[in-house]
mmCIF file of C-alpha atoms and ligand atoms in Angstrom:
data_model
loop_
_atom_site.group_PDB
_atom_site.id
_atom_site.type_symbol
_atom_site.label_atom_id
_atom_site.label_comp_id
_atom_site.label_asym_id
_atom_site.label_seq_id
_atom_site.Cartn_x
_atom_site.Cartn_y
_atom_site.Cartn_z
ATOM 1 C CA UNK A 1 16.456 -13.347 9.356
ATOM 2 C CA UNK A 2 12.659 -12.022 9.655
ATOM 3 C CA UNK A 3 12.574 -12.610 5.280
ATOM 4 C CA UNK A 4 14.772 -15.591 4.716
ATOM 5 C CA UNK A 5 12.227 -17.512 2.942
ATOM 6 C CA UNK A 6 9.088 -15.897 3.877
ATOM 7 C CA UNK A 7 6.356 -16.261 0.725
ATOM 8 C CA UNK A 8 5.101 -12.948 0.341
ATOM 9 C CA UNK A 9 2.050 -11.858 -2.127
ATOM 10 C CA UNK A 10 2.829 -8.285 -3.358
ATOM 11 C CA UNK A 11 0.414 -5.913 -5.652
ATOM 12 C CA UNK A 12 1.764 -3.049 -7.194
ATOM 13 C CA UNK A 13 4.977 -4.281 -7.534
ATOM 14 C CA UNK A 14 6.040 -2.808 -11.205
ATOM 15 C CA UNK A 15 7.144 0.651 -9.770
ATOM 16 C CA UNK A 16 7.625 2.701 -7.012
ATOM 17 C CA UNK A 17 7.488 1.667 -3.205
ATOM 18 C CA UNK A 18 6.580 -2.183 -4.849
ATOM 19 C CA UNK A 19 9.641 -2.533 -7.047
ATOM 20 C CA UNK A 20 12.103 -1.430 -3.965
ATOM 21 C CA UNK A 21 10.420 -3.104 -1.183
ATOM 22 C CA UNK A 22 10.607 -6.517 -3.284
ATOM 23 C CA UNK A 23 14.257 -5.573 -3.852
ATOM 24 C CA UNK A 24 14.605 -5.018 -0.653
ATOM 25 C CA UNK A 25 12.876 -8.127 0.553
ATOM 26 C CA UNK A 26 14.822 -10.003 -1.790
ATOM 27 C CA UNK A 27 18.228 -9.138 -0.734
ATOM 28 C CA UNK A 28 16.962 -10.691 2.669
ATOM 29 C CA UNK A 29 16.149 -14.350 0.837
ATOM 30 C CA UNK A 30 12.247 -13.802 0.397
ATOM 31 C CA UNK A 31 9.895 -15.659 -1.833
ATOM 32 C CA UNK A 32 7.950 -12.921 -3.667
ATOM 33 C CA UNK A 33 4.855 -13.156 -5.707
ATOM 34 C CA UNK A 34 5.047 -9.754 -7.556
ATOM 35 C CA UNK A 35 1.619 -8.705 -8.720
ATOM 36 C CA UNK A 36 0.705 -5.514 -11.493
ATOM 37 C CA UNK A 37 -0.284 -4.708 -14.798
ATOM 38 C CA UNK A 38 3.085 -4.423 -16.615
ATOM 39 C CA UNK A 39 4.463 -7.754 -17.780
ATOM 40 C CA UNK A 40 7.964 -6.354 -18.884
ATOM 41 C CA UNK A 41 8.904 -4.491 -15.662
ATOM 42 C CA UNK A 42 7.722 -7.269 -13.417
ATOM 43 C CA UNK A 43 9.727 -9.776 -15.908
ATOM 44 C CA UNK A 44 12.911 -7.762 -15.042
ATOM 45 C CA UNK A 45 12.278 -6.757 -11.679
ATOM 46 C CA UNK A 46 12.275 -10.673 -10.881
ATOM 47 C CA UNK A 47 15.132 -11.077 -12.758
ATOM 48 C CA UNK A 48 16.548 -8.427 -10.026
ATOM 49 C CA UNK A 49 15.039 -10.343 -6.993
ATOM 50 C CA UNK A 50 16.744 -13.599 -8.168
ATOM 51 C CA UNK A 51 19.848 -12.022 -8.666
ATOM 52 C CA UNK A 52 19.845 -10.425 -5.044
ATOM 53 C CA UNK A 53 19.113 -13.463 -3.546
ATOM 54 C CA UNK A 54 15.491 -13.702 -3.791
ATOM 55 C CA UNK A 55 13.006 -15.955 -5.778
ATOM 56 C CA UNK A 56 10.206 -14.077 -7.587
ATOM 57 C CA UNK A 57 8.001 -15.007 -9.690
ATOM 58 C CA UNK A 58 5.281 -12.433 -11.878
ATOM 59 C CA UNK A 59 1.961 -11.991 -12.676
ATOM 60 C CA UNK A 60 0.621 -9.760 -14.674
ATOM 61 C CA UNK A 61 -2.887 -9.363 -13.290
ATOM 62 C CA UNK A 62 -5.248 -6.442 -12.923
ATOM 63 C CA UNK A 63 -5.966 -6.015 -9.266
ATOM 64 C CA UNK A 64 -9.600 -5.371 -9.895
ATOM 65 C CA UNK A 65 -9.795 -8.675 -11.703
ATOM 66 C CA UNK A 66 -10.906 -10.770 -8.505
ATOM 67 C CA UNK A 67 -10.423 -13.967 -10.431
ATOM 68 C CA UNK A 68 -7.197 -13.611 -11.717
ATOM 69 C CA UNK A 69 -5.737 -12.349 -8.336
ATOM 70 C CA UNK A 70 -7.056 -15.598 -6.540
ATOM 71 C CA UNK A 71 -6.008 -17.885 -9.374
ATOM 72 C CA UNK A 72 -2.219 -15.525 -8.979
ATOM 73 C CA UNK A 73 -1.946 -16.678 -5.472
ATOM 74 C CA UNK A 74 -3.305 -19.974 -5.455
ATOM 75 C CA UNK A 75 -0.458 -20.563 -8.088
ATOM 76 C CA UNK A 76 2.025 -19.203 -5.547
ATOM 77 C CA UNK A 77 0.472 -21.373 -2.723
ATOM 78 C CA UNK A 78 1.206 -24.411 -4.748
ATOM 79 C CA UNK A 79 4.704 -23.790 -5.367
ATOM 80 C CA UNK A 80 5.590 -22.745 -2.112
ATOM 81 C CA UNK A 81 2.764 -24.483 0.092
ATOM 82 C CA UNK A 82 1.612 -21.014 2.116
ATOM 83 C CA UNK A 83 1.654 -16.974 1.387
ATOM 84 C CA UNK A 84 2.724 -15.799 4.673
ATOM 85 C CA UNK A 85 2.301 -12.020 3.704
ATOM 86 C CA UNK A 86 0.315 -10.206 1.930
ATOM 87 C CA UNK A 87 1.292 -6.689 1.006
ATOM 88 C CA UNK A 88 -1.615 -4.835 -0.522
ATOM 89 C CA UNK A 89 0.129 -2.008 -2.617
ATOM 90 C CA UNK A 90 -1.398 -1.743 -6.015
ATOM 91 C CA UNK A 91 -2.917 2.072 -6.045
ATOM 92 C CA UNK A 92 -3.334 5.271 -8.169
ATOM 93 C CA UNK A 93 -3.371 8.847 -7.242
ATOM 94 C CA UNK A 94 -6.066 9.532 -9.411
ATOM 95 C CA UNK A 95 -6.012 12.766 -11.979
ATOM 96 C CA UNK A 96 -8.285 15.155 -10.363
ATOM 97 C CA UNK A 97 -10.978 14.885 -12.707
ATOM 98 C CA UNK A 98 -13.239 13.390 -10.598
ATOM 99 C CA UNK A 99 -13.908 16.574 -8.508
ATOM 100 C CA UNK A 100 -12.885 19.310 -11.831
ATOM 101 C CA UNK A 101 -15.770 17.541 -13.590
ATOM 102 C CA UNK A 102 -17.901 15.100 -10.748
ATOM 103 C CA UNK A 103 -16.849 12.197 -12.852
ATOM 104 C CA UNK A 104 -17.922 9.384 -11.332
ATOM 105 C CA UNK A 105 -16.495 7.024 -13.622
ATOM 106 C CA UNK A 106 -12.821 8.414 -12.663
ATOM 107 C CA UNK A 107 -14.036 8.198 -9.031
ATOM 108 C CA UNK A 108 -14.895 4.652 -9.019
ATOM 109 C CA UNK A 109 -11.346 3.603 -11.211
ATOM 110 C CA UNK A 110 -9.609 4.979 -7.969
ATOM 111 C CA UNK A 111 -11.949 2.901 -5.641
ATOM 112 C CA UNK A 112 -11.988 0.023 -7.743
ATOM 113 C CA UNK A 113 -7.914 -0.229 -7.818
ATOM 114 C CA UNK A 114 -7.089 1.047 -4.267
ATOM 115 C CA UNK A 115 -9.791 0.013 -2.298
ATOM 116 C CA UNK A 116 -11.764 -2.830 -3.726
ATOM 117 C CA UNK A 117 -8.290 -3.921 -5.511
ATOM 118 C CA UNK A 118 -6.808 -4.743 -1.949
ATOM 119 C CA UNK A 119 -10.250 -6.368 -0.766
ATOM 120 C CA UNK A 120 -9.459 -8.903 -4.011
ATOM 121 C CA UNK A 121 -5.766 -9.839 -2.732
ATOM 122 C CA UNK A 122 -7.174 -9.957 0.666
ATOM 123 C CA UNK A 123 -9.844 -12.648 -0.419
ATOM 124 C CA UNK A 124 -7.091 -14.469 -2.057
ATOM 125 C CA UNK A 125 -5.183 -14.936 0.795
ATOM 126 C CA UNK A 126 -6.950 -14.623 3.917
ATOM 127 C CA UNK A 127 -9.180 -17.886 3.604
ATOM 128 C CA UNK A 128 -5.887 -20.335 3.930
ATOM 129 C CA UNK A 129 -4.017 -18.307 6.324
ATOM 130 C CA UNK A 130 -7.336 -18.915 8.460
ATOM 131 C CA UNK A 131 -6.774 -22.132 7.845
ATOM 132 C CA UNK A 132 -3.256 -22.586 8.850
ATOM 133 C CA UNK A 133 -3.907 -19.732 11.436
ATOM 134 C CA UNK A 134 -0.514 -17.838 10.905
ATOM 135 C CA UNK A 135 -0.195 -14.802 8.543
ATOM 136 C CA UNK A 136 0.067 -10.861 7.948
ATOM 137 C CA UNK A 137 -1.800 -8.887 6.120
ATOM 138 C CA UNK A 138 -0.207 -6.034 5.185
ATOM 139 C CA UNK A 139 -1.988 -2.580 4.085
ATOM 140 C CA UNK A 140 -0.681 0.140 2.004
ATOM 141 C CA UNK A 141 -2.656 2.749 2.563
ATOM 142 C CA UNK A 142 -2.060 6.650 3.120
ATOM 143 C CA UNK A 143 -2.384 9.835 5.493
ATOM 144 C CA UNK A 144 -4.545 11.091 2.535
ATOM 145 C CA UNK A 145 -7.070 8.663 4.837
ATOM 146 C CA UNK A 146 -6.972 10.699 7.942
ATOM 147 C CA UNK A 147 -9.364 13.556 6.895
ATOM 148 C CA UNK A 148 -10.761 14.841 3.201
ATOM 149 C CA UNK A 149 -7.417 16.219 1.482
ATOM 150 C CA UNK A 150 -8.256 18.911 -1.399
ATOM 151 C CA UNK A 151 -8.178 18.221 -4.719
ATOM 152 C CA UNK A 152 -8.105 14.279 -3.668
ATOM 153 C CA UNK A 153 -11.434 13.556 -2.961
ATOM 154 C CA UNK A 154 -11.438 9.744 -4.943
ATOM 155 C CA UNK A 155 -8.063 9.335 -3.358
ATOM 156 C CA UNK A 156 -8.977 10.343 0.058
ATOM 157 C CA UNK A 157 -12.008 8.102 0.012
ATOM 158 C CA UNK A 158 -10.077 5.103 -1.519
ATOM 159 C CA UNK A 159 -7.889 5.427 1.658
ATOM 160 C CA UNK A 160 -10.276 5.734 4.326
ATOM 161 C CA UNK A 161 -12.015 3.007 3.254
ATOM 162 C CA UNK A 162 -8.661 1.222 2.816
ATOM 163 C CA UNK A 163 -7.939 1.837 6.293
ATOM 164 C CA UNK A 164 -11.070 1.010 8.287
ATOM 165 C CA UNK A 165 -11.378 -1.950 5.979
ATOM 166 C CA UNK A 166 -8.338 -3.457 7.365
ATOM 167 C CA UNK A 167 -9.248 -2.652 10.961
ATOM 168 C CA UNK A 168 -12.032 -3.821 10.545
ATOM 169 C CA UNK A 169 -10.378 -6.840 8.882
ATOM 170 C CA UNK A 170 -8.212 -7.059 12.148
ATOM 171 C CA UNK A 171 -10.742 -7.385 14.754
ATOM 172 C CA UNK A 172 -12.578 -10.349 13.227
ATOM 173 C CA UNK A 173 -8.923 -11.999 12.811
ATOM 174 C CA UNK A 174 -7.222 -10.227 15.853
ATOM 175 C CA UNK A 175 -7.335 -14.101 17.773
ATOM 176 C CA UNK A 176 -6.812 -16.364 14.969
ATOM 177 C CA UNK A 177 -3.177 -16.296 14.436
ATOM 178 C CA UNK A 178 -3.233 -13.220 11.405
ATOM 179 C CA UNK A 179 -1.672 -9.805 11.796
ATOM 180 C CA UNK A 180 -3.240 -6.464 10.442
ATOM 181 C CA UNK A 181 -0.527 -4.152 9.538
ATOM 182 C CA UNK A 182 -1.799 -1.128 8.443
ATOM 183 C CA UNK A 183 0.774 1.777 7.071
ATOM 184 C CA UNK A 184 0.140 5.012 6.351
ATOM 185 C CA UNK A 185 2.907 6.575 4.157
ATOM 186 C CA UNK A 186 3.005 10.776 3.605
ATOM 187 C CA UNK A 187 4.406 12.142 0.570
ATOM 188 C CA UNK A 188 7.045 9.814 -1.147
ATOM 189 C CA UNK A 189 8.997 10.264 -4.714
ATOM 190 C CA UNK A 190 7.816 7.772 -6.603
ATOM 191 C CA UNK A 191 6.109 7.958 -9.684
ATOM 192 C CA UNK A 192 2.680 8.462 -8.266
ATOM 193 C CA UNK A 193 3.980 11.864 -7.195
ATOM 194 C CA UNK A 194 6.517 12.276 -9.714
ATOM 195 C CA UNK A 195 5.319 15.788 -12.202
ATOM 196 C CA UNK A 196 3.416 17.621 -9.470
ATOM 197 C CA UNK A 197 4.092 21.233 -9.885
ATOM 198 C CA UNK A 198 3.558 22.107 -6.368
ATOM 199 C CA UNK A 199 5.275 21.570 -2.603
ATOM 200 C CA UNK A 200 4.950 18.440 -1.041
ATOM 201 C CA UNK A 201 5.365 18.737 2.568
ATOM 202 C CA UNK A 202 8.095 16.788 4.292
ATOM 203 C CA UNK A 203 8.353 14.574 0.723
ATOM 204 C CA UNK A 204 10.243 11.636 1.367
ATOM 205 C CA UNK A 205 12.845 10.069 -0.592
ATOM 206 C CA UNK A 206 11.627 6.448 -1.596
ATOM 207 C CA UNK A 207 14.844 5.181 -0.310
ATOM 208 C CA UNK A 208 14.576 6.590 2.929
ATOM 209 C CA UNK A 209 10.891 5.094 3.435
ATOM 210 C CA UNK A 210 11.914 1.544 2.924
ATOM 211 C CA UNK A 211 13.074 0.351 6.082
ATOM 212 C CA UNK A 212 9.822 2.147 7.653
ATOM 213 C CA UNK A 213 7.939 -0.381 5.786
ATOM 214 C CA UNK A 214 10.127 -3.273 6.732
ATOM 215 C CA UNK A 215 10.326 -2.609 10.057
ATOM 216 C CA UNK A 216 6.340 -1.817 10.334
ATOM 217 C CA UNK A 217 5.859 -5.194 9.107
ATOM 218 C CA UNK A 218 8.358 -7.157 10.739
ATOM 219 C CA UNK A 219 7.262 -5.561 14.147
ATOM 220 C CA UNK A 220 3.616 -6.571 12.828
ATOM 221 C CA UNK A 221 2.781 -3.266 14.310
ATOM 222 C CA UNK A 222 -0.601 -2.544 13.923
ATOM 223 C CA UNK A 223 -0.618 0.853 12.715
ATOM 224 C CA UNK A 224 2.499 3.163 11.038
ATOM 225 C CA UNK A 225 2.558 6.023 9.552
ATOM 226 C CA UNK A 226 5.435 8.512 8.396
ATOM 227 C CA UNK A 227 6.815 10.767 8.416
ATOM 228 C CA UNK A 228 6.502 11.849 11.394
ATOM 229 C CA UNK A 229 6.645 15.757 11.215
ATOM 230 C CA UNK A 230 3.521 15.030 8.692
ATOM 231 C CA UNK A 231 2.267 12.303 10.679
ATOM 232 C CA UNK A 232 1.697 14.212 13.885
ATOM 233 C CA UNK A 233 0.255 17.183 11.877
ATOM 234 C CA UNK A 234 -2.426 14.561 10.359
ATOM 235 C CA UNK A 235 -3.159 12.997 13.774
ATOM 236 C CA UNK A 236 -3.654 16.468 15.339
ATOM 237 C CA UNK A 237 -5.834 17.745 12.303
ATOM 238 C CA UNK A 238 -8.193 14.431 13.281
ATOM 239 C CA UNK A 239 -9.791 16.434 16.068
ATOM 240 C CA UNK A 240 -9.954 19.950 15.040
ATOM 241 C CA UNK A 241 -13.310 21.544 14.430
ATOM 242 C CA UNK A 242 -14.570 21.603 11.073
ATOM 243 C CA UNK A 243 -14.042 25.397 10.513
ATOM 244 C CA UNK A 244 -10.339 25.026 11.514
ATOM 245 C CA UNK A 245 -9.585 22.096 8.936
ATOM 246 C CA UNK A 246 -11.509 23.585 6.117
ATOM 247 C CA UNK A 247 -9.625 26.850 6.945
ATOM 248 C CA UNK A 248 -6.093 25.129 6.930
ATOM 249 C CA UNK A 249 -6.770 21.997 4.782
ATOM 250 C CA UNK A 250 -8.868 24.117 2.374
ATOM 251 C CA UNK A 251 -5.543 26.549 1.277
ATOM 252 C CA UNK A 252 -3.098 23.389 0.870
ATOM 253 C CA UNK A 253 -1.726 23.638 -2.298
ATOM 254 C CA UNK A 254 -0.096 20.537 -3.007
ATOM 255 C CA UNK A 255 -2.052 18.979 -5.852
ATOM 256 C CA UNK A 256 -2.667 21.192 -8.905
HETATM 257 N N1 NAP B 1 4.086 7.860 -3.280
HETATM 258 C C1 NAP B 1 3.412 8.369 -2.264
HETATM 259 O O1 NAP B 1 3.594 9.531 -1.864
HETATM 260 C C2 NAP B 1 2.427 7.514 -1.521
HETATM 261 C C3 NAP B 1 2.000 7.964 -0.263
HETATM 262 C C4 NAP B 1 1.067 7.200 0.451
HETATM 263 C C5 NAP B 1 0.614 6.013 -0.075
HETATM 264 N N2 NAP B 1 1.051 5.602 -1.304
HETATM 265 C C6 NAP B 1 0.510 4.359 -1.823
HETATM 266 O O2 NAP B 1 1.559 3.479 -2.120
HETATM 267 C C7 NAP B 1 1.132 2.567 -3.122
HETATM 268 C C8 NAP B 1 2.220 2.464 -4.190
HETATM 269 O O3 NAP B 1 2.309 3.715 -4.835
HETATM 270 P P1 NAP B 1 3.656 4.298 -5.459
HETATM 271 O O4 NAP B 1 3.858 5.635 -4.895
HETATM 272 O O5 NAP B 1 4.732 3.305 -5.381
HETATM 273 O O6 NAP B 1 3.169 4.549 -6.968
HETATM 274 P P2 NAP B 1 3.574 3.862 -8.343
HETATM 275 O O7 NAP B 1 5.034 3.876 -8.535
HETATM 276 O O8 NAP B 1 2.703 4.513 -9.349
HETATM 277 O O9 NAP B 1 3.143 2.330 -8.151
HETATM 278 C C9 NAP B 1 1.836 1.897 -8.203
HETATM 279 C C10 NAP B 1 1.848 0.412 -8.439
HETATM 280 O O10 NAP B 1 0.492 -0.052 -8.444
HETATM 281 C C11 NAP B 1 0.308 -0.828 -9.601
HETATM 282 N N3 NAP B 1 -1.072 -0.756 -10.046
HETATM 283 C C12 NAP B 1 -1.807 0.352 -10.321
HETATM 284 N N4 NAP B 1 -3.012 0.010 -10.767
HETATM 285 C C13 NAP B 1 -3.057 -1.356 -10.763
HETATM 286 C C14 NAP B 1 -4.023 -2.302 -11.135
HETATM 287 N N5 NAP B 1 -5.224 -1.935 -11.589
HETATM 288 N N6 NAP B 1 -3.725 -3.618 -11.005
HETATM 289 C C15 NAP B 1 -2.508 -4.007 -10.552
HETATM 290 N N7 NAP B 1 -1.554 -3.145 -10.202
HETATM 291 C C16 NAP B 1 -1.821 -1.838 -10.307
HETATM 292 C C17 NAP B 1 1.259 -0.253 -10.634
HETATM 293 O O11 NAP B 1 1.595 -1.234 -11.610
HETATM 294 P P3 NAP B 1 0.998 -1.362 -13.086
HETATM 295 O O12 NAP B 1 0.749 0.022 -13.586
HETATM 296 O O13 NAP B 1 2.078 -2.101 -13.799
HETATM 297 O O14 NAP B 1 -0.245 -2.167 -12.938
HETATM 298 C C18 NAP B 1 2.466 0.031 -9.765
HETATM 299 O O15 NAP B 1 3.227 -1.124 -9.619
HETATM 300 C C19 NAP B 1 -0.204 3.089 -3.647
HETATM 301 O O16 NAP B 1 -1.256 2.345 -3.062
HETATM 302 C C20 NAP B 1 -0.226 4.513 -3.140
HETATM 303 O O17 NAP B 1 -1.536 4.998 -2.957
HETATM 304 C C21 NAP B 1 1.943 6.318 -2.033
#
């Protein structure tokens, strides 16, 4: 019953985790906003949502267009009088380049989408669930946040931020009425990982992440990562010395 008819805001919902958590979230009667670049795949993925018992409707908005991510949810706020959840999602892995070459430009795309791209959806939303004092806001970010990964240094940094951005978020909001949720996914088969070469350790399938997501943000937990073999590695890793990280962080192999 948590979904019936919950108005959720969703970025990044073309593909991946997006597409099947709004599937999923349909098939339990929510209202979803679905948010990302790619008109088509949005068009049919609420075509999906409706037919699963859903309502969706699509916008086809660049995340790191502040404008048209406000003017996206105040158009779902009118139809449906509130946004109840916000499920910041939109991201890219990045290609590498920015540490092969110290290309700034390809560092800042990954900021700009991950990290700045969720403070956008978070502006759009956050001022009227103030208002109303009931909400979630709901943060996709990653374990890649923990500690500097290799060859993921725009990622990494996107995610960090991501995630002390939200807590941050959380303590100024913490007594009026909004929930931070902030979850912190390992490796998952989606197309963000999709053509690496190399091992991911304990990869998920995206099927089997789902209801970790659903039931992170129906428990409004504040913080959840998985999975948990990976998880407790990550959370370990936090508070060894430097020359024991770079040591075992430095040989991972998992991005080419
Ligand atoms: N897969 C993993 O292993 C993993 C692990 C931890 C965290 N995550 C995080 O999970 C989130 C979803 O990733 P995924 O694995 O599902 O990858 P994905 O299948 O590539 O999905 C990424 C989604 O973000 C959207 N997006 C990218 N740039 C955007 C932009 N500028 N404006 C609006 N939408 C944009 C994409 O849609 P358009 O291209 O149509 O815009 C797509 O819907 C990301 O934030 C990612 O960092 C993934």
């Amino acid at each position: 019953m948590f979904w019936k008819d919950k108005v959720v805001f969703l970025t990044g919902a073309s593909s991946g985790i997006g597409e099947a958590l709004a599937l999923a979230m349909a098939k339990q009667g929510a209202i979803i906003g679905l948010l990302a670049r790619r008109e088509e795949l949005l068009k049919e993925l609420a075509g999906k949502c409706e037919q699963n018992g859903g309502t969706a409707r699509f916008f086809a908005v660049d995340v790191t267009d502040a404008n048209a991510v406000a003017a996206a949810a105040e158009t779902l706020r009118n139809e449906f009088g509130k946004i109840d959840i916000l499920i910041a999602n939109a991201g890219i892995g990045g290609n590498n380049a920015e540490t092969r070459n110290f290309n700034a430009a390809a560092v800042a795309e990954v900021i700009n989408i991950n990290l700045l791209g969720a403070v956008n959806a978070v502006a759009a939303v956050l001022p009227q669930m103030l208002e109303v004092e009931s909400g979630q806001l709901v943060a996709v970010s990653s374990l890649a946040g923990f500690r500097g990964l290799p060859k993921s240094a725009a990622y990494s940094a996107s995610k960090a931020g991501m995630t002390a951005f939200f807590e941050s978020v959380r303590l100024d909001v913490q007594d009026k009425g909004v929930a931070v949720t902030i979850i912190q996914p390992g490796f998952i088969k989606t197309p963000l990982t999709s053509g690496r070469a190399n091992k991911m350790p304990f990869l998920m399938e995206l099927e089997d992440s789902i209801p970790l997501f659903l039931n992170a943000i129906e428990r409004r937990k504040k913080f959840a990562a998985f999975p948990w073999q990976l998880a407790t590695f990550v959370r370990l890793a936090r508070i060894f010395p430097a020359w024991l990280y770079d040591g075992i962080a430095g040989r991972a192999k998992f991005r080419e």
